[in-house]
Short mmCIF file of C-alpha atoms and ligand atoms in Angstrom, two decimals:
data_model
loop_
_atom_site.label_atom_id
_atom_site.label_comp_id
_atom_site.label_asym_id
_atom_site.label_seq_id
_atom_site.Cartn_x
_atom_site.Cartn_y
_atom_site.Cartn_z
CA UNK Q 1 13.68 46.59 -2.25
CA UNK Q 2 14.07 45.91 -5.98
CA UNK Q 3 16.80 48.35 -6.80
CA UNK Q 4 18.44 47.89 -10.18
CA UNK Q 5 21.55 46.34 -8.61
CA UNK Q 6 19.64 43.92 -6.43
CA UNK Q 7 17.77 42.25 -9.27
CA UNK Q 8 21.03 41.09 -10.81
CA UNK Q 9 21.54 37.52 -9.60
CA UNK Q 10 24.72 37.37 -7.58
CA UNK Q 11 26.66 34.20 -7.17
CA UNK Q 12 29.14 33.79 -4.38
CA UNK Q 13 31.67 31.34 -5.80
CA UNK Q 14 33.14 28.82 -3.44
CA UNK Q 15 36.84 28.95 -2.68
CA UNK Q 16 36.83 25.25 -1.82
CA UNK Q 17 35.39 22.31 -3.77
CA UNK Q 18 31.79 21.26 -3.10
CA UNK Q 19 32.82 18.00 -1.40
CA UNK Q 20 35.08 19.96 0.95
CA UNK Q 21 32.43 22.58 1.75
CA UNK Q 22 29.93 19.79 2.42
CA UNK Q 23 31.96 18.57 5.41
CA UNK Q 24 33.43 21.91 6.59
CA UNK Q 25 31.02 24.77 5.85
CA UNK Q 26 29.10 25.96 8.90
CA UNK Q 27 31.74 24.38 11.15
CA UNK Q 28 34.65 26.73 10.66
CA UNK Q 29 34.64 27.92 14.29
CA UNK Q 30 34.47 24.49 15.91
CA UNK Q 31 38.20 23.92 16.44
CA UNK Q 32 38.48 27.32 18.16
CA UNK Q 33 35.57 26.30 20.40
CA UNK Q 34 37.42 23.09 21.24
CA UNK Q 35 34.69 21.01 19.60
CA UNK Q 36 34.56 18.46 16.81
CA UNK Q 37 30.79 17.89 16.43
CA UNK Q 38 28.59 21.02 16.16
CA UNK Q 39 26.82 21.99 19.41
CA UNK Q 40 23.01 21.96 19.60
CA UNK Q 41 21.43 25.06 21.15
CA UNK Q 42 17.86 24.27 22.22
CA UNK Q 43 17.23 27.61 23.98
CA UNK Q 44 13.90 29.28 23.27
CA UNK Q 45 15.01 32.47 25.01
CA UNK Q 46 18.26 34.21 25.91
CA UNK Q 47 19.04 36.14 29.10
CA UNK Q 48 20.03 39.79 28.83
CA UNK Q 49 20.51 42.44 31.58
CA UNK Q 50 20.45 45.23 29.00
CA UNK Q 51 16.89 45.83 27.77
CA UNK Q 52 17.84 49.12 26.08
CA UNK Q 53 20.41 47.22 24.06
CA UNK Q 54 17.83 44.54 23.19
CA UNK Q 55 15.37 47.24 22.06
CA UNK Q 56 18.01 48.55 19.65
CA UNK Q 57 18.75 45.11 18.30
CA UNK Q 58 15.04 44.36 17.79
CA UNK Q 59 14.59 47.71 16.01
CA UNK Q 60 17.54 46.92 13.76
CA UNK Q 61 16.05 43.52 12.87
CA UNK Q 62 12.60 45.01 12.21
CA UNK Q 63 14.13 47.60 9.87
CA UNK Q 64 16.76 45.56 8.05
CA UNK Q 65 16.06 41.85 8.58
CA UNK Q 66 19.82 41.38 9.01
CA UNK Q 67 20.98 38.60 11.33
CA UNK Q 68 21.50 39.84 14.88
CA UNK Q 69 24.99 40.13 16.27
CA UNK Q 70 25.13 38.18 19.48
CA UNK Q 71 22.44 35.93 21.01
CA UNK Q 72 19.08 35.74 19.17
CA UNK Q 73 16.82 37.26 21.93
CA UNK Q 74 14.14 34.64 21.17
CA UNK Q 75 14.28 31.45 19.12
CA UNK Q 76 11.77 32.68 16.51
CA UNK Q 77 14.34 35.30 15.43
CA UNK Q 78 17.27 32.99 14.89
CA UNK Q 79 19.15 30.01 16.30
CA UNK Q 80 22.89 29.27 16.19
CA UNK Q 81 22.42 25.60 15.24
CA UNK Q 82 20.02 26.21 12.35
CA UNK Q 83 22.32 29.09 11.30
CA UNK Q 84 25.14 26.58 10.79
CA UNK Q 85 22.94 24.64 8.36
CA UNK Q 86 22.01 27.88 6.56
CA UNK Q 87 25.66 28.89 6.20
CA UNK Q 88 26.59 25.48 4.82
CA UNK Q 89 23.71 25.29 2.33
CA UNK Q 90 24.47 28.81 1.07
CA UNK Q 91 28.07 27.73 0.45
CA UNK Q 92 26.91 24.69 -1.53
CA UNK Q 93 24.44 26.73 -3.63
CA UNK Q 94 27.02 29.56 -3.96
CA UNK Q 95 24.65 32.20 -2.61
CA UNK Q 96 25.34 34.90 -0.04
CA UNK Q 97 22.63 33.64 2.34
CA UNK Q 98 20.09 30.95 3.08
CA UNK Q 99 17.03 31.03 5.34
CA UNK Q 100 15.66 27.80 6.82
CA UNK Q 101 12.06 26.87 7.59
CA UNK Q 102 10.02 24.11 9.22
CA UNK Q 103 9.35 22.42 5.84
CA UNK Q 104 9.64 23.00 2.12
CA UNK Q 105 6.05 24.28 2.09
CA UNK Q 106 6.80 26.75 4.90
CA UNK Q 107 9.74 28.02 2.82
CA UNK Q 108 7.58 28.53 -0.28
CA UNK Q 109 4.92 30.21 1.86
CA UNK Q 110 7.48 32.71 3.16
CA UNK Q 111 8.63 33.54 -0.39
CA UNK Q 112 5.03 34.14 -1.52
CA UNK Q 113 4.25 36.27 1.55
CA UNK Q 114 7.45 38.30 1.07
CA UNK Q 115 6.31 39.20 -2.45
CA UNK Q 116 2.63 39.70 -1.57
CA UNK Q 117 3.63 42.12 1.19
CA UNK Q 118 5.02 44.32 -1.58
CA UNK Q 119 1.75 44.13 -3.53
CA UNK Q 120 3.19 41.55 -5.93
CA UNK Q 121 0.63 38.75 -5.67
CA UNK Q 122 0.84 37.39 -9.19
CA UNK Q 123 2.99 34.32 -9.87
CA UNK Q 124 3.92 32.82 -13.22
CA UNK Q 125 4.63 29.10 -12.96
CA UNK Q 126 5.44 26.12 -15.15
CA UNK Q 127 3.84 22.73 -14.52
CA UNK Q 128 4.47 20.19 -13.26
CA UNK Q 129 5.36 21.28 -9.75
CA UNK Q 130 5.26 19.18 -6.60
CA UNK Q 131 1.52 18.63 -5.94
CA UNK Q 132 1.29 20.75 -2.80
CA UNK Q 133 3.25 23.64 -4.38
CA UNK Q 134 0.77 23.54 -7.29
CA UNK Q 135 -2.06 23.55 -4.74
CA UNK Q 136 -0.62 26.41 -2.66
CA UNK Q 137 -0.22 28.62 -5.73
CA UNK Q 138 -3.56 27.71 -7.29
CA UNK Q 139 -5.91 27.48 -4.30
CA UNK Q 140 -5.48 31.14 -3.36
CA UNK Q 141 -4.79 30.31 0.30
CA UNK Q 142 -2.27 33.16 0.46
CA UNK Q 143 -4.11 35.46 -1.92
CA UNK Q 144 -1.75 34.46 -4.73
CA UNK Q 145 -2.98 34.50 -8.31
CA UNK Q 146 -1.17 32.17 -10.70
CA UNK Q 147 -0.75 32.03 -14.47
CA UNK Q 148 0.36 28.59 -15.64
CA UNK Q 149 2.41 28.61 -18.80
CA UNK Q 150 5.20 26.80 -20.62
CA UNK Q 151 8.76 28.20 -20.65
CA UNK Q 152 8.14 29.94 -23.99
CA UNK Q 153 5.11 31.76 -22.54
CA UNK Q 154 6.81 33.28 -19.51
CA UNK Q 155 7.76 36.68 -20.90
CA UNK Q 156 4.19 37.13 -22.20
CA UNK Q 157 2.59 36.10 -18.89
CA UNK Q 158 4.50 38.64 -16.76
CA UNK Q 159 2.36 41.58 -15.51
CA UNK Q 160 3.18 44.71 -13.51
CA UNK Q 161 2.10 42.89 -10.32
CA UNK Q 162 4.09 39.71 -11.02
CA UNK Q 163 6.27 39.01 -8.00
CA UNK Q 164 7.71 35.62 -8.85
CA UNK Q 165 8.35 33.11 -11.61
CA UNK Q 166 8.52 29.55 -10.31
CA UNK Q 167 9.81 26.33 -11.87
CA UNK Q 168 11.06 22.94 -10.76
CA UNK Q 169 13.83 21.32 -12.73
CA UNK Q 170 13.96 18.36 -12.85
CA UNK Q 171 10.26 18.54 -12.01
CA UNK Q 172 8.36 16.38 -9.57
CA UNK Q 173 7.25 13.76 -10.72
CA UNK Q 174 7.94 13.68 -14.49
CA UNK Q 175 11.59 14.84 -14.21
CA UNK Q 176 10.91 17.34 -17.01
CA UNK Q 177 13.70 19.90 -17.31
CA UNK Q 178 13.80 23.55 -18.30
CA UNK Q 179 16.75 25.63 -19.48
CA UNK Q 180 17.27 27.84 -16.41
CA UNK Q 181 19.46 30.37 -18.21
CA UNK Q 182 16.96 30.94 -21.04
CA UNK Q 183 14.14 31.10 -18.55
CA UNK Q 184 15.93 33.59 -16.30
CA UNK Q 185 16.35 35.79 -19.35
CA UNK Q 186 12.57 35.70 -20.00
CA UNK Q 187 11.92 36.81 -16.41
CA UNK Q 188 13.55 40.20 -16.83
CA UNK Q 189 13.57 41.86 -13.40
CA UNK Q 190 11.08 39.42 -11.84
CA UNK Q 191 12.84 37.00 -9.44
CA UNK Q 192 13.07 33.44 -10.72
CA UNK Q 193 12.65 30.72 -8.07
CA UNK Q 194 13.99 27.29 -8.97
CA UNK Q 195 12.96 24.36 -6.78
CA UNK Q 196 16.24 22.43 -6.75
CA UNK Q 197 15.04 19.62 -4.46
CA UNK Q 198 15.58 16.88 -7.07
CA UNK Q 199 18.99 17.92 -8.44
CA UNK Q 200 20.52 19.20 -5.17
CA UNK Q 201 23.52 21.58 -5.38
CA UNK Q 202 25.66 18.54 -6.16
CA UNK Q 203 24.25 18.35 -9.70
CA UNK Q 204 22.99 21.88 -10.36
CA UNK Q 205 23.35 25.35 -8.83
CA UNK Q 206 20.52 27.42 -10.33
CA UNK Q 207 21.96 30.80 -9.22
CA UNK Q 208 24.92 30.19 -11.57
CA UNK Q 209 22.39 30.22 -14.40
CA UNK Q 210 20.52 33.35 -13.36
CA UNK Q 211 17.93 32.19 -10.80
CA UNK Q 212 17.54 34.55 -7.83
CA UNK Q 213 15.98 32.09 -5.37
CA UNK Q 214 16.70 28.39 -4.84
CA UNK Q 215 14.16 26.37 -2.86
CA UNK Q 216 14.71 22.99 -1.23
CA UNK Q 217 12.50 20.62 0.56
CA UNK Q 218 15.36 19.76 2.94
CA UNK Q 219 13.19 16.82 4.01
CA UNK Q 220 14.46 15.01 0.92
CA UNK Q 221 18.15 14.76 -0.13
CA UNK Q 222 19.63 17.37 2.24
CA UNK Q 223 18.48 15.43 5.30
CA UNK Q 224 18.85 12.22 3.34
CA UNK Q 225 17.68 9.67 5.91
CA UNK Q 226 13.91 10.13 5.99
CA UNK Q 227 13.92 11.37 9.59
CA UNK Q 228 13.89 15.17 9.46
CA UNK Q 229 11.54 17.72 7.93
CA UNK Q 230 12.76 21.12 6.79
CA UNK Q 231 12.88 23.67 4.02
CA UNK Q 232 15.37 26.30 2.93
CA UNK Q 233 15.70 29.17 0.49
CA UNK Q 234 19.18 30.08 -0.78
CA UNK Q 235 19.42 33.62 -2.17
CA UNK Q 236 21.11 37.02 -2.00
CA UNK Q 237 21.24 38.79 1.37
CA UNK Q 238 18.59 41.37 0.43
CA UNK Q 239 15.91 38.74 -0.20
CA UNK Q 240 17.12 36.69 2.79
CA UNK Q 241 16.57 39.69 5.07
CA UNK Q 242 12.95 39.92 3.95
CA UNK Q 243 12.48 36.17 4.43
CA UNK Q 244 13.83 36.39 8.00
CA UNK Q 245 11.30 39.12 8.79
CA UNK Q 246 8.47 36.99 7.36
CA UNK Q 247 9.73 33.96 9.30
CA UNK Q 248 9.85 35.96 12.53
CA UNK Q 249 6.29 37.20 12.01
CA UNK Q 250 4.75 33.91 10.85
CA UNK Q 251 6.78 31.44 12.91
CA UNK Q 252 7.63 28.66 10.46
CA UNK Q 253 11.08 28.13 11.99
CA UNK Q 254 13.28 25.08 11.61
CA UNK Q 255 13.79 23.29 14.94
CA UNK Q 256 17.45 23.27 16.13
CA UNK Q 257 17.45 19.47 16.29
CA UNK Q 258 16.37 19.43 12.64
CA UNK Q 259 19.04 22.01 11.86
CA UNK Q 260 21.65 19.73 13.44
CA UNK Q 261 20.45 16.72 11.44
CA UNK Q 262 20.37 18.71 8.20
CA UNK Q 263 23.92 19.97 8.71
CA UNK Q 264 24.98 16.40 9.36
CA UNK Q 265 23.09 15.31 6.23
CA UNK Q 266 24.93 17.85 4.08
CA UNK Q 267 28.29 16.31 4.94
CA UNK Q 268 27.41 13.11 3.06
CA UNK Q 269 25.23 14.74 0.38
CA UNK Q 270 27.79 14.62 -2.49
CA UNK Q 271 28.65 10.97 -1.79
CA UNK Q 272 25.02 9.91 -1.41
CA UNK Q 273 23.81 11.73 -4.51
CA UNK Q 274 26.61 10.37 -6.70
CA UNK Q 275 26.23 6.79 -5.51
CA UNK Q 276 22.43 6.75 -5.81
CA UNK Q 277 22.62 8.44 -9.22
CA UNK Q 278 24.90 5.69 -10.55
CA UNK Q 279 22.31 3.08 -9.55
CA UNK Q 280 19.44 5.19 -10.90
CA UNK Q 281 21.14 5.52 -14.29
CA UNK Q 282 21.66 1.76 -14.40
CA UNK Q 283 18.01 1.05 -13.45
CA UNK Q 284 16.95 3.57 -16.08
CA UNK Q 285 18.93 1.60 -18.72
CA UNK Q 286 17.36 -1.70 -17.66
CA UNK Q 287 13.83 -0.31 -17.47
CA UNK Q 288 14.19 1.28 -20.93
CA UNK Q 289 15.02 -2.15 -22.38
CA UNK Q 290 12.18 -3.91 -20.50
CA UNK Q 291 9.09 -4.83 -22.54
CA UNK Q 292 6.81 -4.28 -19.49
CA UNK Q 293 7.70 -0.59 -19.42
CA UNK Q 294 6.05 1.88 -21.80
CA UNK Q 295 8.26 4.87 -21.07
CA UNK Q 296 11.13 5.87 -18.78
CA UNK Q 297 11.83 9.43 -17.60
CA UNK Q 298 15.38 10.28 -16.54
CA UNK Q 299 16.76 13.83 -16.63
CA UNK Q 300 19.87 14.95 -18.53
CA UNK Q 301 21.27 16.44 -15.32
CA UNK Q 302 21.20 12.92 -13.81
CA UNK Q 303 20.20 12.25 -10.24
CA UNK Q 304 18.67 9.50 -8.19
CA UNK Q 305 15.04 9.86 -9.33
CA UNK Q 306 13.59 7.63 -12.07
CA UNK Q 307 9.99 7.76 -13.23
CA UNK Q 308 8.41 5.21 -15.53
CA UNK Q 309 5.09 4.30 -17.08
CA UNK Q 310 4.00 0.68 -16.96
CA UNK Q 311 1.78 -1.16 -19.44
CA UNK Q 312 0.23 -3.12 -16.59
CA UNK Q 313 -1.45 -2.04 -13.35
CA UNK Q 314 0.74 0.49 -11.48
CA UNK Q 315 -1.08 -0.23 -8.20
CA UNK Q 316 -0.01 -3.87 -8.45
CA UNK Q 317 3.64 -2.84 -8.67
CA UNK Q 318 3.22 -0.74 -5.51
CA UNK Q 319 1.62 -3.67 -3.69
CA UNK Q 320 4.28 -6.13 -4.86
CA UNK Q 321 7.58 -4.46 -3.92
CA UNK Q 322 9.33 -6.05 -0.96
CA UNK Q 323 12.82 -4.49 -0.61
CA UNK Q 324 11.73 -1.14 -2.04
CA UNK Q 325 9.44 0.81 0.30
CA UNK Q 326 6.07 1.87 -1.14
CA UNK Q 327 5.94 5.40 0.29
CA UNK Q 328 5.74 9.01 -0.73
CA UNK Q 329 8.75 11.34 -0.22
CA UNK Q 330 12.20 10.84 -1.68
CA UNK Q 331 15.90 11.37 -1.19
CA UNK Q 332 16.41 8.83 1.58
CA UNK Q 333 19.18 6.23 1.86
CA UNK Q 334 16.60 3.56 1.05
CA UNK Q 335 14.64 3.24 -2.19
CA UNK Q 336 11.05 4.51 -2.23
CA UNK Q 337 8.37 4.16 -4.91
CA UNK Q 338 4.97 5.83 -5.17
CA UNK Q 339 2.09 6.46 -7.58
CA UNK Q 340 1.94 10.26 -8.10
CA UNK Q 341 -1.65 10.33 -9.38
CA UNK Q 342 -2.76 8.70 -6.08
CA UNK Q 343 -0.45 10.39 -3.61
CA UNK Q 344 2.10 13.18 -4.26
CA UNK Q 345 -0.05 14.87 -6.93
CA UNK Q 346 -3.50 13.75 -5.77
CA UNK Q 347 -4.39 17.27 -4.67
CA UNK Q 348 -3.92 18.63 -8.22
CA UNK Q 349 -7.06 18.71 -10.38
CA UNK Q 350 -7.14 15.57 -12.54
CA UNK Q 351 -7.25 17.46 -15.84
CA UNK Q 352 -4.32 19.68 -14.86
CA UNK Q 353 -2.42 16.65 -13.65
CA UNK Q 354 -2.91 14.76 -16.91
CA UNK Q 355 -2.04 17.84 -19.00
CA UNK Q 356 1.23 18.18 -17.08
CA UNK Q 357 2.18 14.60 -18.01
CA UNK Q 358 1.29 13.00 -14.68
CA UNK Q 359 -0.66 10.05 -16.07
CA UNK Q 360 -2.30 7.19 -14.20
CA UNK Q 361 0.39 4.69 -15.26
CA UNK Q 362 3.29 6.77 -14.00
CA UNK Q 363 5.37 5.56 -11.05
CA UNK Q 364 8.05 7.67 -9.35
CA UNK Q 365 11.04 5.95 -7.78
CA UNK Q 366 13.65 7.53 -5.50
CA UNK Q 367 16.72 5.30 -5.75
CA UNK Q 368 18.65 4.79 -2.54
CA UNK Q 369 21.97 3.24 -1.61
CA UNK Q 370 21.10 -0.47 -1.79
CA UNK Q 371 23.00 -2.72 -4.19
CA UNK Q 372 21.63 -2.16 -7.68
CA UNK Q 373 21.22 -5.91 -8.36
CA UNK Q 374 18.97 -6.28 -5.29
CA UNK Q 375 16.90 -3.31 -6.41
CA UNK Q 376 16.56 -4.70 -9.93
CA UNK Q 377 15.54 -8.13 -8.61
CA UNK Q 378 12.79 -6.52 -6.49
CA UNK Q 379 11.56 -4.34 -9.35
CA UNK Q 380 11.55 -7.30 -11.73
CA UNK Q 381 9.46 -9.48 -9.44
CA UNK Q 382 7.08 -6.58 -8.73
CA UNK Q 383 6.63 -5.93 -12.45
CA UNK Q 384 6.03 -9.62 -13.23
CA UNK Q 385 2.63 -11.10 -13.65
CA UNK Q 386 1.32 -13.03 -10.64
CA UNK Q 387 3.19 -16.34 -10.36
CA UNK Q 388 1.68 -19.01 -12.61
CA UNK Q 389 1.67 -21.55 -9.77
CA UNK Q 390 -1.00 -19.56 -7.88
CA UNK Q 391 -4.01 -21.84 -7.55
CA UNK Q 392 -7.49 -20.34 -7.74
CA UNK Q 393 -8.83 -19.76 -4.25
CA UNK Q 394 -5.44 -19.35 -2.54
CA UNK Q 395 -4.01 -16.00 -1.62
CA UNK Q 396 -1.46 -15.01 -4.26
CA UNK Q 397 1.91 -14.32 -2.66
CA UNK Q 398 2.08 -10.88 -4.27
CA UNK Q 399 -0.95 -9.52 -2.42
CA UNK Q 400 -0.21 -7.01 0.35
CA UNK Q 401 0.52 -8.87 3.55
CA UNK Q 402 -1.02 -6.27 5.82
CA UNK Q 403 2.31 -5.01 7.14
C1 PLP D 501 8.47 17.47 -1.00
C2 PLP D 501 8.65 18.62 -1.91
C3 PLP D 501 8.28 19.91 -1.51
C4 PLP D 501 7.61 20.19 -0.18
O1 PLP D 501 8.51 20.00 0.87
P1 PLP D 501 8.05 19.57 2.37
O2 PLP D 501 9.35 19.51 3.08
O3 PLP D 501 7.35 18.26 2.24
O4 PLP D 501 7.16 20.63 2.86
C5 PLP D 501 8.53 20.95 -2.39
N1 PLP D 501 9.10 20.73 -3.59
C6 PLP D 501 9.45 19.50 -4.00
C7 PLP D 501 10.07 19.31 -5.34
C8 PLP D 501 9.24 18.40 -3.18
O5 PLP D 501 9.56 17.17 -3.61
#
């Protein structure tokens, strides 16, 4: 599979601007179908009176992993509605293909299995990663062996059985960034996977800089409304073919309803990301100037995520927010805040967590589309000491109300 030509990252430049692709890609045939909104195909199976023909199509898929011409035979092979989302996401990431999955973790699993099936079980990775990605690589659940290193150590960590180099930039939850181009150079012929969940293709297209695989937890910004779970890998067609075969064999498919919602989410992605990023940058400025805050993390690439370390008790901030929702996950229209050491990165060993910069005073905030003054007012009251008027023996108004 790794011929010399195929290891060269190939971008597929868009002919139309990103904002235009966001509302049109994956929908190009709708007018000819006499439709405006994309149709949802919920079929699990597809009738065919030609079983010899089906046998040939199944053989072709088993050999090549290429998308079937015509109906999918069975929904674990493909689905026209999820295919629309894949087409659109590939256009936004400027890749030839994209393969969707039931969640971000199912997508990463498929990438690891695709490499392991070729005897390439070793992964080189840079911390921090999203807690469950760290866990999946490190716990050996898929027989993967991982070498953790910093960007400068990548070339030295690569072995003959290295199948993947993995980074997140900006990383969850510290928003640490790596230079994708320099890193891709260190990888040589080993595919570089960049988890682009935080930046989204609106702010960064890793394949332009030499990454071969782009991973998204579509659950976050691509869906954008906190009501759909999905994952997707954008890549060249050769890798996509392998991922489709793994998906067919292991079953981590994206549901068509989720595919519909994700396609719909993409149409507003550029507008949502830009608006939320403007508020995030403003909150970052205010937090940086605030004496209650020890340190603010905000990436150069921008975006709607802000992380900060408080001098006081981070758990109290979580219990005191009222407009902002205290919840894990990110990328929704409403603002969410969480304590990574307790939740998103709890599953990572404490020492590894601390060494990766995920300290106990760190809070991670996903800025939504509310008015920035309302968000600041809520943050300010949550960061404040308990109101002085609280009388001993009464319940302070900042305690959780048992919602
Ligand atoms: C949430 C997340 C994932 C996992 O995605 P799921 O859709 O929850 O499976 C992977 N990477 C990053 C950066 C994430 O934030």
